[in-house]
């Protein structure tokens, strides 16, 4: 079960990036090889620049540690496996991750430091190295610029569908492509599922600029479905720029080309982040929480997360019950000092709040069929429950909370909490 | 469904406190009067001192506002209704709460400022005043020192059973009684259900000392099943001292009698808090999370709440799946700066960590059949999943997390997350 939409549209190849996949039976449950691929390799032509952001979790996984060591080298390839996170596996886990890099490096004729490893799946179980190394070879054997879609499938774990998005724009007559794939679900508190994302572009970008661009774009996409610091052991988001156009290298975080590229990368990342929400475990509803009129970004996020993570609101959402009492209770305990309850207004609407992508100001956000449900510390005059009920029956719901104390605004995205969420997470692994 | 234990033992009357209950059909769904009582009145003899702690929620309910105004007056009575929280009801809600006080005051021949009102139930619906006032009269008509148990029943909402506890001790040949009742469930994040608690004692205590004692005792009981500031609109915890012994008045926060009384009040409050956890919505397991060796109380609580509120850990608990990977992930994202993952140890055991009541040091806490499951950043050597599985099959489970960086420790209590939780909260009100 998952929310509809966020279709997997055709993914444009990115010159200079080849992808290969294989079935390696990482979980060790399908020796008959009838299962879908569970490994992917991405290989980059010489000269690509690579940026990455990783989990802040104190128990970060072995591959994340190796990635951090290698980032800054002349990165030429990624090796990715699903089914096993290689997390909390101690020294042996580090050694396994290094061995994967060495094996792929030898196969591609590059150095081990040029390879970054990624793993996602169950925590605390050693990688099945012989099968994994066979899998790497299988991936290398079918490297191809056309294999983005296969790779999107191969990195899935509890995902019910692959996630990917492509954007193109033209600059001085040259087509610039941005294509990305991602995996992740488990969305009651989004941080708890591993999220992996790989985005490629044929633009040419100096590494420090690419890194700054990625940090800025993840901040308002992946980090808006995740509480600061609340990350899984393996979360990683990578951006690769192959430089396969005749356009000049972007060496500064400004200018027309830079802004266009940033918008395109942002759109791909936001689409990925929202796709992950929509594929939340057992999700039946998609909720955008837009908090406006805050004194600070931080207090907007506090309120947005208090609402987006309230199990009582999420179960009410599942039940299509517009229980505004639970919403004001969550706003009230979000910890905003000196909040005047009488100044707060809450609006219910339909659709997805995504306009931040286009840089629209909060006031310009346009939400369909919006209705005021809370004002003056209580139920809004003229609000009738049937109206809220009709909105809550929809799949895509917006909650706009105006705090009445400032100019800042922030948006986060989440889902409902269904019977099926409990079922999936109670049965996973056992 | 709820965790076993926390029996409702006989509640000793407290000289100087009379209780009365009535069915007032607050929800308006049972005009045939066949339902259980949903109102209670508590009346105190002249000379009682009263202390109270209330929700920090910015959207606090009307009765809480009136309580805050009246606290400090010569309090002589409480009026309590279940089924309707009188929260987010604006000016009309305040006026309704005041009218309740006036009605009870007239009936008892005291001033309206001497009455404190309490409500719990659905948010945002006006109180049914005519039925409520009739109910007050019904309560007054059967005021009796023996009616603690009836009152414990009358204040229930989604509770599956009444909650109460009595403790006695002897000081200089005089029996000092501490008796309390409480209501609350909805425990995925305990803050979200309204918790009400009423504790009485026949000791004589100066009001400022009584208030300090209550604040200290709630801090390590009710506030250890609740995140700071994360409170419902109506949470209230009251302590009444009638002074009906020949012992001298306690005028300082020290001395043998003060310490004995504090221990007794603490035990009653902790029992109430744990009873509320055990009666969590759809709860099948009771989890004590003890975090030791922290640098500060704050970081111990951060880790304890990260674990206790993780939906992934709570669903694993429901499934009796000792998924230690989810536990270390939660410790890792709790936001403890500079945490050395290799220094952390996690132990699984059986029972309830309650020894804090008796003031025992963390190292003295004794947990049955404890097993080390995590060390050196991964699965502990020699740990076998069958052993963890056997522990997780139990109803009362302890998780002891040693951070390896200091001397502080804290304990919080929670439950699992079951199918039934979603069912109850999706269907409540609709």
mmCIF file of N, CA and C in Angstrom, chain A residues 115-164:
data_model
loop_
_atom_site.group_PDB
_atom_site.id
_atom_site.type_symbol
_atom_site.label_atom_id
_atom_site.label_comp_id
_atom_site.label_asym_id
_atom_site.label_seq_id
_atom_site.Cartn_x
_atom_site.Cartn_y
_atom_site.Cartn_z
ATOM 1 N N UNK A 115 36.697 4.294 -5.398
ATOM 2 C CA UNK A 115 35.393 3.638 -5.303
ATOM 3 C C UNK A 115 34.734 3.991 -3.974
ATOM 4 N N UNK A 116 33.430 4.259 -4.004
ATOM 5 C CA UNK A 116 32.676 4.490 -2.765
ATOM 6 C C UNK A 116 31.632 3.386 -2.617
ATOM 7 N N UNK A 117 31.540 2.777 -1.415
ATOM 8 C CA UNK A 117 30.598 1.680 -1.188
ATOM 9 C C UNK A 117 29.326 2.149 -0.459
ATOM 10 N N UNK A 118 28.209 1.534 -0.755
ATOM 11 C CA UNK A 118 26.922 1.857 -0.108
ATOM 12 C C UNK A 118 26.176 0.557 0.174
ATOM 13 N N UNK A 119 25.533 0.497 1.327
ATOM 14 C CA UNK A 119 24.756 -0.691 1.695
ATOM 15 C C UNK A 119 23.461 -0.252 2.345
ATOM 16 N N UNK A 120 22.398 -1.040 2.172
ATOM 17 C CA UNK A 120 21.129 -0.755 2.840
ATOM 18 C C UNK A 120 20.408 -2.066 3.096
ATOM 19 N N UNK A 121 19.780 -2.160 4.262
ATOM 20 C CA UNK A 121 19.068 -3.390 4.601
ATOM 21 C C UNK A 121 19.166 -3.637 6.085
ATOM 22 N N UNK A 122 19.243 -4.875 6.479
ATOM 23 C CA UNK A 122 19.231 -5.237 7.893
ATOM 24 C C UNK A 122 20.556 -4.852 8.550
ATOM 25 N N UNK A 123 20.478 -4.445 9.820
ATOM 26 C CA UNK A 123 21.645 -4.002 10.586
ATOM 27 C C UNK A 123 22.243 -5.176 11.355
ATOM 28 N N UNK A 124 23.573 -5.224 11.425
ATOM 29 C CA UNK A 124 24.234 -6.141 12.352
ATOM 30 C C UNK A 124 24.512 -7.534 11.826
ATOM 31 N N UNK A 125 24.371 -7.704 10.544
ATOM 32 C CA UNK A 125 24.646 -9.019 9.942
ATOM 33 C C UNK A 125 25.814 -8.862 8.972
ATOM 34 N N UNK A 126 26.832 -9.754 9.016
ATOM 35 C CA UNK A 126 27.973 -9.615 8.098
ATOM 36 C C UNK A 126 27.526 -9.757 6.641
ATOM 37 N N UNK A 127 28.176 -9.017 5.760
ATOM 38 C CA UNK A 127 27.891 -9.142 4.324
ATOM 39 C C UNK A 127 28.290 -10.540 3.852
ATOM 40 N N UNK A 128 27.513 -11.109 2.930
ATOM 41 C CA UNK A 128 27.884 -12.414 2.349
ATOM 42 C C UNK A 128 28.918 -12.170 1.243
ATOM 43 N N UNK A 129 30.201 -12.067 1.635
ATOM 44 C CA UNK A 129 31.210 -11.550 0.707
ATOM 45 C C UNK A 129 31.359 -12.336 -0.599
ATOM 46 N N UNK A 130 31.414 -13.668 -0.578
ATOM 47 C CA UNK A 130 31.600 -14.355 -1.875
ATOM 48 C C UNK A 130 30.470 -14.010 -2.861
ATOM 49 N N UNK A 131 29.226 -14.049 -2.388
ATOM 50 C CA UNK A 131 28.109 -13.725 -3.275
ATOM 51 C C UNK A 131 28.174 -12.270 -3.709
ATOM 52 N N UNK A 132 28.565 -11.380 -2.774
ATOM 53 C CA UNK A 132 28.626 -9.954 -3.102
ATOM 54 C C UNK A 132 29.681 -9.683 -4.175
ATOM 55 N N UNK A 133 30.837 -10.331 -4.075
ATOM 56 C CA UNK A 133 31.900 -10.107 -5.071
ATOM 57 C C UNK A 133 31.468 -10.643 -6.436
ATOM 58 N N UNK A 134 30.813 -11.799 -6.438
ATOM 59 C CA UNK A 134 30.235 -12.306 -7.699
ATOM 60 C C UNK A 134 29.283 -11.270 -8.281
ATOM 61 N N UNK A 135 28.466 -10.676 -7.384
ATOM 62 C CA UNK A 135 27.489 -9.682 -7.820
ATOM 63 C C UNK A 135 28.167 -8.473 -8.458
ATOM 64 N N UNK A 136 29.278 -8.024 -7.864
ATOM 65 C CA UNK A 136 30.000 -6.884 -8.438
ATOM 66 C C UNK A 136 30.396 -7.200 -9.875
ATOM 67 N N UNK A 137 30.920 -8.413 -10.077
ATOM 68 C CA UNK A 137 31.329 -8.784 -11.423
ATOM 69 C C UNK A 137 30.138 -8.767 -12.375
ATOM 70 N N UNK A 138 29.009 -9.276 -11.888
ATOM 71 C CA UNK A 138 27.790 -9.266 -12.698
ATOM 72 C C UNK A 138 27.386 -7.849 -13.090
ATOM 73 N N UNK A 139 27.494 -6.921 -12.151
ATOM 74 C CA UNK A 139 27.160 -5.517 -12.430
ATOM 75 C C UNK A 139 28.101 -4.944 -13.495
ATOM 76 N N UNK A 140 29.390 -5.211 -13.331
ATOM 77 C CA UNK A 140 30.380 -4.670 -14.274
ATOM 78 C C UNK A 140 30.112 -5.204 -15.681
ATOM 79 N N UNK A 141 29.678 -6.461 -15.743
ATOM 80 C CA UNK A 141 29.455 -7.091 -17.048
ATOM 81 C C UNK A 141 28.334 -6.431 -17.843
ATOM 82 N N UNK A 142 27.426 -5.723 -17.160
ATOM 83 C CA UNK A 142 26.362 -5.090 -17.961
ATOM 84 C C UNK A 142 26.293 -3.571 -17.788
ATOM 85 N N UNK A 143 27.410 -2.923 -17.519
ATOM 86 C CA UNK A 143 27.442 -1.457 -17.413
ATOM 87 C C UNK A 143 26.946 -0.817 -18.708
ATOM 88 N N UNK A 144 26.037 0.170 -18.549
ATOM 89 C CA UNK A 144 25.449 0.795 -19.728
ATOM 90 C C UNK A 144 24.834 2.129 -19.319
ATOM 91 N N UNK A 145 24.929 3.137 -20.165
ATOM 92 C CA UNK A 145 24.339 4.447 -19.851
ATOM 93 C C UNK A 145 22.822 4.389 -19.745
ATOM 94 N N UNK A 146 22.207 3.338 -20.307
ATOM 95 C CA UNK A 146 20.739 3.240 -20.328
ATOM 96 C C UNK A 146 20.159 2.591 -19.071
ATOM 97 N N UNK A 147 20.981 2.167 -18.130
ATOM 98 C CA UNK A 147 20.476 1.296 -17.054
ATOM 99 C C UNK A 147 20.047 1.995 -15.765
ATOM 100 N N UNK A 148 19.640 3.271 -15.849
ATOM 101 C CA UNK A 148 19.173 3.972 -14.646
ATOM 102 C C UNK A 148 17.963 3.273 -14.015
ATOM 103 N N UNK A 149 17.030 2.856 -14.863
ATOM 104 C CA UNK A 149 15.800 2.263 -14.326
ATOM 105 C C UNK A 149 16.092 0.932 -13.617
ATOM 106 N N UNK A 150 16.956 0.116 -14.228
ATOM 107 C CA UNK A 150 17.335 -1.153 -13.583
ATOM 108 C C UNK A 150 18.003 -0.875 -12.236
ATOM 109 N N UNK A 151 18.853 0.153 -12.191
ATOM 110 C CA UNK A 151 19.535 0.472 -10.935
ATOM 111 C C UNK A 151 18.530 0.934 -9.872
ATOM 112 N N UNK A 152 17.531 1.722 -10.292
ATOM 113 C CA UNK A 152 16.507 2.180 -9.350
ATOM 114 C C UNK A 152 15.791 0.992 -8.716
ATOM 115 N N UNK A 153 15.568 -0.052 -9.524
ATOM 116 C CA UNK A 153 14.956 -1.271 -8.977
ATOM 117 C C UNK A 153 15.920 -2.015 -8.043
ATOM 118 N N UNK A 154 17.184 -2.081 -8.433
ATOM 119 C CA UNK A 154 18.146 -2.928 -7.705
ATOM 120 C C UNK A 154 18.440 -2.422 -6.298
ATOM 121 N N UNK A 155 18.278 -1.098 -6.056
ATOM 122 C CA UNK A 155 18.624 -0.570 -4.729
ATOM 123 C C UNK A 155 17.439 -0.575 -3.761
ATOM 124 N N UNK A 156 16.271 -1.044 -4.185
ATOM 125 C CA UNK A 156 15.089 -1.068 -3.324
ATOM 126 C C UNK A 156 15.225 -2.057 -2.162
ATOM 127 N N UNK A 157 14.607 -1.727 -1.032
ATOM 128 C CA UNK A 157 14.475 -2.707 0.066
ATOM 129 C C UNK A 157 12.978 -2.922 0.340
ATOM 130 N N UNK A 158 12.408 -2.206 1.335
ATOM 131 C CA UNK A 158 10.963 -2.347 1.551
ATOM 132 C C UNK A 158 10.166 -1.431 0.628
ATOM 133 N N UNK A 159 10.823 -0.731 -0.252
ATOM 134 C CA UNK A 159 10.153 0.111 -1.239
ATOM 135 C C UNK A 159 9.146 -0.723 -2.029
ATOM 136 N N UNK A 160 7.975 -0.144 -2.299
ATOM 137 C CA UNK A 160 7.023 -0.888 -3.123
ATOM 138 C C UNK A 160 7.164 -0.524 -4.597
ATOM 139 N N UNK A 161 7.953 0.510 -4.884
ATOM 140 C CA UNK A 161 8.159 0.894 -6.282
ATOM 141 C C UNK A 161 9.464 1.671 -6.402
ATOM 142 N N UNK A 162 10.056 1.657 -7.604
ATOM 143 C CA UNK A 162 11.321 2.363 -7.808
ATOM 144 C C UNK A 162 11.077 3.866 -7.842
ATOM 145 N N UNK A 163 12.122 4.624 -7.548
ATOM 146 C CA UNK A 163 12.007 6.081 -7.498
ATOM 147 C C UNK A 163 13.078 6.724 -8.369
ATOM 148 N N UNK A 164 12.661 7.634 -9.219
ATOM 149 C CA UNK A 164 13.623 8.309 -10.068
ATOM 150 C C UNK A 164 12.972 9.479 -10.783
#
